[in-house]
Coordinates of C-alpha atoms in Angstrom, one line a residue:
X1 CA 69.0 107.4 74.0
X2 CA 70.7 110.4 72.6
X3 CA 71.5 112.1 75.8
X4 CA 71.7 110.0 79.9
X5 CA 74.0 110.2 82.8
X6 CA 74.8 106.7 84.1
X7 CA 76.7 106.1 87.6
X8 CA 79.1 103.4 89.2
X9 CA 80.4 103.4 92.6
X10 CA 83.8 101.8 94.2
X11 CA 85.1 101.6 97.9
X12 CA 88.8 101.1 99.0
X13 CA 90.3 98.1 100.7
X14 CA 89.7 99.5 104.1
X15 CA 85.8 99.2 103.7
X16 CA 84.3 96.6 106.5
X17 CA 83.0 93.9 103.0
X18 CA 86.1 94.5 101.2
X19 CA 88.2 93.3 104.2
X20 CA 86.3 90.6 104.3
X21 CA 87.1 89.6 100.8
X22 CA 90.5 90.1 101.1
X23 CA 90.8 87.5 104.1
X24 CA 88.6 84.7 102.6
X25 CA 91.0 85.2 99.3
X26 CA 93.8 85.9 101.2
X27 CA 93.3 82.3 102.7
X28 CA 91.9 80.7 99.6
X29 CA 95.7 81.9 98.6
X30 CA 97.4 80.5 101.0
X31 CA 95.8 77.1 100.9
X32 CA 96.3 77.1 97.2
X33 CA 100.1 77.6 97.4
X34 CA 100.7 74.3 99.7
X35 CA 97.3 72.3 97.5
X36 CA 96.3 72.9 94.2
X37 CA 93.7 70.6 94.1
X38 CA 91.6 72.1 97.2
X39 CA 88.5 72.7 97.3
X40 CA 87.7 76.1 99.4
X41 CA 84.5 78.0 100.4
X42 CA 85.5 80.8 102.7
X43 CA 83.3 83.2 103.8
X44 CA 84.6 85.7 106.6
X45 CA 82.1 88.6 108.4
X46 CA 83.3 91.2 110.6
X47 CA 82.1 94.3 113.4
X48 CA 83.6 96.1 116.1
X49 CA 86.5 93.8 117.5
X50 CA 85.7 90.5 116.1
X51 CA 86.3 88.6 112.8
X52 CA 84.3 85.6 111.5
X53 CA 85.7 82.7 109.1
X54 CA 83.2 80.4 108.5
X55 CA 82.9 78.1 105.4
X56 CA 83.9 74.5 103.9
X57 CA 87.4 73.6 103.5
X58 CA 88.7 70.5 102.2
X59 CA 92.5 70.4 101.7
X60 CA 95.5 68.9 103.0
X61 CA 97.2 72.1 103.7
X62 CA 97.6 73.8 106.8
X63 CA 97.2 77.4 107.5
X64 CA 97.1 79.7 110.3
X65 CA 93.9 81.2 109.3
X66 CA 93.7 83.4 112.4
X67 CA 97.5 85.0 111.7
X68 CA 96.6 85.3 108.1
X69 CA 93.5 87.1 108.8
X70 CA 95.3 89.8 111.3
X71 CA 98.5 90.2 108.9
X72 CA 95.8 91.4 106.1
X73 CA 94.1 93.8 108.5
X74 CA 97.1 95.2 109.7
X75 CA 98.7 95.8 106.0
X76 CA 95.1 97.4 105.0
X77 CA 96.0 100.0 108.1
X78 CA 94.1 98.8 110.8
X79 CA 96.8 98.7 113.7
X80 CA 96.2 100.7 116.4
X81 CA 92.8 100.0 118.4
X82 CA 92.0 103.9 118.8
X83 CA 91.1 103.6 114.9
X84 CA 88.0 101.2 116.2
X85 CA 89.6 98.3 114.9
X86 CA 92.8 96.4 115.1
X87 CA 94.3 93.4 113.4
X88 CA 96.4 92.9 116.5
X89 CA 93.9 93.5 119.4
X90 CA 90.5 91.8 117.6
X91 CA 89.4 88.4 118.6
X92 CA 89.7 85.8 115.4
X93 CA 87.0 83.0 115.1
X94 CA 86.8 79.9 112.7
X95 CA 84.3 77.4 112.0
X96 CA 85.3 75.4 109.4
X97 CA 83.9 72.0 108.0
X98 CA 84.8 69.9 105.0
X99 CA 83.5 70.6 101.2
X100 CA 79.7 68.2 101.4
X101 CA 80.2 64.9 99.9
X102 CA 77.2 65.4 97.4
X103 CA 78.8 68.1 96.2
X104 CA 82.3 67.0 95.6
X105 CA 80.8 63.8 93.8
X106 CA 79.9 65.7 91.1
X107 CA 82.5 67.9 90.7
X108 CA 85.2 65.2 90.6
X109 CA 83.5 63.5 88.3
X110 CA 81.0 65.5 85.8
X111 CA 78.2 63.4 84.5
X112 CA 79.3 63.7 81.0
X113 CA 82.5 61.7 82.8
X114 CA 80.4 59.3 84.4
X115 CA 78.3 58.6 81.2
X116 CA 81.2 57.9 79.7
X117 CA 83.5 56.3 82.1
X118 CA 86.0 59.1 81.8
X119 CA 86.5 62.3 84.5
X120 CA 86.1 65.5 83.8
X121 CA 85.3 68.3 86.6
X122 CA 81.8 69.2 87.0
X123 CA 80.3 73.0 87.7
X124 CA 80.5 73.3 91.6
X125 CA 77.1 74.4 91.7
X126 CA 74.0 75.7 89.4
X127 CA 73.6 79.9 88.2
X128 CA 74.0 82.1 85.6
X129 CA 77.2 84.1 85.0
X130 CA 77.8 87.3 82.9
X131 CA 81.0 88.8 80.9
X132 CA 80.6 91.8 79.7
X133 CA 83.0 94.6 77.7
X134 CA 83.0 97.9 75.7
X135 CA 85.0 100.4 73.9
X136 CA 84.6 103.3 76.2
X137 CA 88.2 102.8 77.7
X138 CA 91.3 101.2 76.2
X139 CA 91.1 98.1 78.9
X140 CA 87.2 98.0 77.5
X141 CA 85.6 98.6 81.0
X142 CA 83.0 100.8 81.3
X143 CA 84.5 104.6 81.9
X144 CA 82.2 104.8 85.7
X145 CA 83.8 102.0 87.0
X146 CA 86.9 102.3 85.5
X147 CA 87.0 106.2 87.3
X148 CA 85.7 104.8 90.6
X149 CA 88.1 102.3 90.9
X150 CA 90.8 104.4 90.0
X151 CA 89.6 106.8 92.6
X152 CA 89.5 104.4 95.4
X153 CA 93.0 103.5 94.3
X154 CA 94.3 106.9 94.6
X155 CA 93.0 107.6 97.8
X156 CA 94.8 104.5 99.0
X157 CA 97.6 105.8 97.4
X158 CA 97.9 108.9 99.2
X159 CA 97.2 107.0 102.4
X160 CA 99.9 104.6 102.1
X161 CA 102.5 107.0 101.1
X162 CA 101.8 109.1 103.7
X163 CA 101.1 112.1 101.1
X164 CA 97.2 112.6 102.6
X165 CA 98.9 110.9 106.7
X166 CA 95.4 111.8 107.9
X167 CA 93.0 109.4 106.2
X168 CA 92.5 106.6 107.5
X169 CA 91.3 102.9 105.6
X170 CA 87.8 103.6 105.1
X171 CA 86.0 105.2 102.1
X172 CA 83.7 104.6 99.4
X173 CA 84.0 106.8 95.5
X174 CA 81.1 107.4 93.0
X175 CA 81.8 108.8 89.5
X176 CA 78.7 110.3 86.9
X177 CA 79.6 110.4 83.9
X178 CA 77.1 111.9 81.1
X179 CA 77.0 110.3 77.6
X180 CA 75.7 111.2 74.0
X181 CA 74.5 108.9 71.3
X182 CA 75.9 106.0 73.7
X183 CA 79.7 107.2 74.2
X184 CA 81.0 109.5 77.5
X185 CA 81.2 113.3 77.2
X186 CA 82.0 114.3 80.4
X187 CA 81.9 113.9 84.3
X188 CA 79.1 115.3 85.9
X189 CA 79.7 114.4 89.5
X190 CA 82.2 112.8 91.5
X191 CA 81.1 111.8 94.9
X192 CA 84.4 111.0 97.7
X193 CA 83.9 109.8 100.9
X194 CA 86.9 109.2 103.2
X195 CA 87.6 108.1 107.3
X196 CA 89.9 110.5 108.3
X197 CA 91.5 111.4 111.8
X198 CA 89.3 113.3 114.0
X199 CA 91.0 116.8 114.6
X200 CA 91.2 116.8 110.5
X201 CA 90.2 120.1 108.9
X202 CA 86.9 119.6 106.9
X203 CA 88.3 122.0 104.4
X204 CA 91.7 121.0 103.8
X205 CA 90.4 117.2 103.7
X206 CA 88.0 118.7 100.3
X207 CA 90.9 120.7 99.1
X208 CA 93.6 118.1 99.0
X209 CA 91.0 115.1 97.8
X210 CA 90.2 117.4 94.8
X211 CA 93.7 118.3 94.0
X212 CA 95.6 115.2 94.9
X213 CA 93.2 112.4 94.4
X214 CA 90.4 113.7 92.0
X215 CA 92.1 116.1 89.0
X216 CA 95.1 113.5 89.5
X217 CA 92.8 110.9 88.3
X218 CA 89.8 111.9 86.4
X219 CA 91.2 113.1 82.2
X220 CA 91.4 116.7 82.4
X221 CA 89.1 116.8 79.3
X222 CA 86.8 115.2 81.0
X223 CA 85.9 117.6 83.4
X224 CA 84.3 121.1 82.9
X225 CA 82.8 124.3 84.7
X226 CA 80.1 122.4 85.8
X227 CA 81.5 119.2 87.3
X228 CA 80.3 119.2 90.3
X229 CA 82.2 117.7 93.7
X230 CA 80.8 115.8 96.9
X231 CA 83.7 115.4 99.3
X232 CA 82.8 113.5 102.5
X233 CA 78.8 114.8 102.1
X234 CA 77.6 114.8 105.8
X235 CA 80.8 116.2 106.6
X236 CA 82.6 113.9 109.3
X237 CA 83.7 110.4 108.9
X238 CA 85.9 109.5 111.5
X239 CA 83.8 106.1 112.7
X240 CA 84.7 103.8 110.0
X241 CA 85.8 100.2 109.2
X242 CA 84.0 97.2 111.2
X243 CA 83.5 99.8 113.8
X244 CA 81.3 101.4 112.1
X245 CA 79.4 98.8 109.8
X246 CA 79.6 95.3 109.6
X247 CA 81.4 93.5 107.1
X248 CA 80.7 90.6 105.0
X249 CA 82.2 88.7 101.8
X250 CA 80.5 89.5 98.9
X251 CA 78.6 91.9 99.8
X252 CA 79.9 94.4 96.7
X253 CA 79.9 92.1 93.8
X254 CA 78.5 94.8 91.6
X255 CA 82.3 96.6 92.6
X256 CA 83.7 93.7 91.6
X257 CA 82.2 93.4 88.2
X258 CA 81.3 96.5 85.8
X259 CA 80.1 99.4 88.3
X260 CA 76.1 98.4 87.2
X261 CA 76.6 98.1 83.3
X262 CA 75.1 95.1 82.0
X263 CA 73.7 92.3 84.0
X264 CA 74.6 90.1 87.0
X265 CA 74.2 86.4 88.1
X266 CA 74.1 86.7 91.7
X267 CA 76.8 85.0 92.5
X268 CA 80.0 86.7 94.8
X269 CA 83.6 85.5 94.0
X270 CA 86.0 86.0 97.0
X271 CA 87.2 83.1 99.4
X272 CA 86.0 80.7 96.3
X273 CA 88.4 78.2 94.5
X274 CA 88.0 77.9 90.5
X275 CA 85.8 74.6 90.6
X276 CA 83.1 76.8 91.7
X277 CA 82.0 78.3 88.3
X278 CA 80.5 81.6 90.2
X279 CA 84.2 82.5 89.8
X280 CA 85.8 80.7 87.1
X281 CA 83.0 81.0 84.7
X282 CA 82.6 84.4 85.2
X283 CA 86.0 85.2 83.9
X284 CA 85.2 82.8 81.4
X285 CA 82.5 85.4 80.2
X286 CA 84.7 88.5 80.4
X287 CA 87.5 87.0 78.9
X288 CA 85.3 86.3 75.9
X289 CA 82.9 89.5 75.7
X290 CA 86.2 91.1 75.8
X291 CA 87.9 89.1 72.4
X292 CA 84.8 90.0 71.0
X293 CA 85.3 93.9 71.6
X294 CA 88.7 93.3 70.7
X295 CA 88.3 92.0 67.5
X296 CA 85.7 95.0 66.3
X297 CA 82.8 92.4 66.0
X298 CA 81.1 94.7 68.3
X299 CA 81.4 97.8 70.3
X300 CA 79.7 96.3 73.3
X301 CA 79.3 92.8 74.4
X302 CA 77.4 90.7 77.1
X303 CA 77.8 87.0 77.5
X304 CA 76.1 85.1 79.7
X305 CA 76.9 81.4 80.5
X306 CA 74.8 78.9 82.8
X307 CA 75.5 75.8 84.4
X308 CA 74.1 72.9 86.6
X309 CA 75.6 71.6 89.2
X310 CA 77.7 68.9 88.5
X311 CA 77.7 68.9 84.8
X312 CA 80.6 70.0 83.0
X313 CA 79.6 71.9 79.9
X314 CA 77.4 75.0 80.3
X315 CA 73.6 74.7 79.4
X316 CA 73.6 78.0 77.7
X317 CA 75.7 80.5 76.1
X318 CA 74.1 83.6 75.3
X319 CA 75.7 87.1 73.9
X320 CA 74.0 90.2 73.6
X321 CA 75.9 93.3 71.5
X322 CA 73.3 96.0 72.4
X323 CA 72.6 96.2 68.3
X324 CA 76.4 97.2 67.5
X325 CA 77.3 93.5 66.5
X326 CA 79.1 93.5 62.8
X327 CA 77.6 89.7 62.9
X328 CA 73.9 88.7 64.4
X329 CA 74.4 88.0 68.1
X330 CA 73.6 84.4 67.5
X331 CA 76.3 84.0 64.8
X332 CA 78.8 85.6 67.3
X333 CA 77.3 83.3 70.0
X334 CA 77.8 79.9 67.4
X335 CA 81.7 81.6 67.1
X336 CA 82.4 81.8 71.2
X337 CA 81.3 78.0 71.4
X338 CA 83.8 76.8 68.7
X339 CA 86.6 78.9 70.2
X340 CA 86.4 78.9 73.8
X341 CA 85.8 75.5 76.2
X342 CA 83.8 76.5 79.0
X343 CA 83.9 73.1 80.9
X344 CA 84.9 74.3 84.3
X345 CA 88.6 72.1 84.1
X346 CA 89.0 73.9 80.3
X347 CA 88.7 77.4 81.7
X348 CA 91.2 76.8 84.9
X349 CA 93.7 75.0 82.9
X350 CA 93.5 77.7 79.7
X351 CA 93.3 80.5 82.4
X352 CA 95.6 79.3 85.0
X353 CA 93.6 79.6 87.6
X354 CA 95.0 77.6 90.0
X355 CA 98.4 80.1 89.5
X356 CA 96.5 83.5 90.0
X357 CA 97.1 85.3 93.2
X358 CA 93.3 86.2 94.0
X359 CA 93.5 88.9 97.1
X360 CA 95.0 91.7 94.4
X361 CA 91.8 91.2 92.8
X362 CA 89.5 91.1 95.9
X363 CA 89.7 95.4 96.0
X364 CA 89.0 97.7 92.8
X365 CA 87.7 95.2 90.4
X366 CA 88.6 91.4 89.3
X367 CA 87.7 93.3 86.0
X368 CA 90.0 95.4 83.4
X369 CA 92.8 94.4 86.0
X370 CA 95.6 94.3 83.1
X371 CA 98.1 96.0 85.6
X372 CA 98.0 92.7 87.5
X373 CA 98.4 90.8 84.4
X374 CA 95.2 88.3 84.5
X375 CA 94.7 86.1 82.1
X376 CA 91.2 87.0 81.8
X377 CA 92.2 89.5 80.6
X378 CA 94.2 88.6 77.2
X379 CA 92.9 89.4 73.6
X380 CA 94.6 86.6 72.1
X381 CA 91.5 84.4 70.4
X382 CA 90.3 87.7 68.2
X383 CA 91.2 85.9 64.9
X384 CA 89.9 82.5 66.0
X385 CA 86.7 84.4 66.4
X386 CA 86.9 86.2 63.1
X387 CA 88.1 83.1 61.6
X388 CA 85.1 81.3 63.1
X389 CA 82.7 84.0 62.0
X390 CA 84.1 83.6 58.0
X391 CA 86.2 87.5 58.7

């Protein structure tokens, strides 16, 4: 295609599912400080006045799950009950049980580990997984996502610092970006939407987001005559938050991932600990699509890994380089297996995963994060893959 606009969308930390995410991580967190070895599914929902955390814990830790679920809603900014919601004020409900027994028999013990008499972890469950990078930005994320997160960030920003003191925790960012001969131009629309107090001016609320949050944001020479801005498009948004949608955990897993680029296994990643390959192998993925981009072999990359349940190595491992490959995707595929073990225990011992803080990640992205220093994010196997490919 010589000429297409393509879109991606992001929502800040005050949105109803992205509260939710923060919790279940915010626990998963906090049990993995005391256990290492726990095994958490968290799942958390919430609506007006009411949170939900529901899921299967087995650990010997013990958390306050209902404190550490109002200390996260009252550091997003939901504190005082006339907002609709408050961390302080809303009723906290658990129902927790313990990991199945099936289930953990064959992730203690893979059946390559049984077959062998050995251990090794198995997959916590069956699914696809996708990694995917490109060359359009320097932390080779896709440009729309990269914008709409970055958007979402600033408007938190400018809400913590007090700099915009009338918007309030709930809002959602969409960025268009046009593109020749495969490679961004320009912006064509950007697309705001932001709670905010009611006896806020509708116009100074567009003026200020467009100053302070958009042109602070969005590269100058990306932006032209005809860039065209949606600030809060129905114009009011003062119902917001779990007031005014329910939340649940993940529920945006294409805003955790790449904004719509490429393709998508299904499978959310919040509240999750790294046995469950849904998480672990899909930073598995990134972290090699991305030493692929890295290392010029292509300009684009997908990978897709697959797994059954209970069975430590992946079935699959497919990569996909759009046609921009310097090496057939197959030869580039034969490379990734040599250089990177994606047994489940492999990828959380090589990518520390039972170290990473995982409620940073659970708003704007687990993707391109290289601000919070993930190790998914590291371009340190480029010449094993070169070496691997005969480069």
């Amino acid at each position: 295609m010589a000429r297409y606009f393509f879109t991606s969308e992001s929502v800040t930390e005050g949105h109803p599912d992205k509260i939710c995410d923060q919790i279940s991580d915010g626990i998963l967190d906090a049990i993995l400080a005391e256990d290492k070895n726990a095994r958490v599914a968290c799942e958390t929902c919430v609506t007006t006045g009411m949170v939900l955390v529901m899921g299967e814990i087995s650990t010997s830790a013990y958390v306050d799950i209902a404190k550490t679920a109002r200390d996260i809603i009252k550091e997003i900014g939901y504190d005082d009950a006339k907002y609709g919601f408050d961390g302080n004020s809303c009723a906290v409900l658990t129902y927790i049980d313990e990991q199945s027994p099936d289930i953990a028999m064959g992730v203690n013990n893979a059946l390559e580990g049984r077959e062998q008499n050995a251990f090794d972890t198995g997959a916590g469950d069956q699914g696809m997984m996708f990694g995917y990078a490109c060359n359009e930005t320097k932390e080779l994320m896709p440009l729309t996502a990269s914008l709409a997160h970055a958007l979402a960030k600033k408007l938190a920003q400018v809400r913590h610092s007090g700099e915009l003191g009338y918007l309030l925790p709930d809002g959602k960012t969409q960025v268009t970006v046009e593109y020749e001969d495969g490679m961004p131009v320009r912006v064509d629309t950007v697309v705001v939407s932001s709670q905010h107090r009611e006896d806020t001016d509708e116009e100074t609320l567009r003026r200020d987001i467009i100053e302070k949050v958009i042109k602070t944001t969005v590269p100058e020479n990306l932006i032209d005559e005809n860039t065209k801005y949606l600030i809060n498009p129905t114009g009011r948004f003062v119902v917001g938050g779990p007031q005014g949608d329910s939340g649940l955990t993940g529920r945006k897993i294409i805003v955790d991932t790449y904004g719509g680029v490429g393709r998508h296994g299904g499978g959310s990643f919040s509240g999750k600990d790294p046995t469950k390959v849904d998480r672990s192998a899909a930073y598995a993925a990134r972290y090699a699509a991305k030493n692929i981009v890295a290392a010029h072999l292509a300009d684009k990359c997908e990978v897709q890994l697959a797994y059954a349940i209970g069975v430590a190595h992946p079935v699959s491992i497919f990569v996909d380089t759009f046609g921009t490959g310097k090496k057939p995707d197959d030869e580039i595929a034969a490379a990734v297996s040599k250089v990177f073990d994606f047994r489940p225990s492999a990828i959380i011992s090589s990518l520390k995963l039972k170290e990473v803080k995982y409620r940073p990640l659970a708003s704007y992205g687990h993707m391109g994060r290289e601000e919070l220093n993930v190790p998914w994010e590291k371009t340190d196997k480029t010449e094993e893959l070169k070496k691997a490919l005969g480069m």
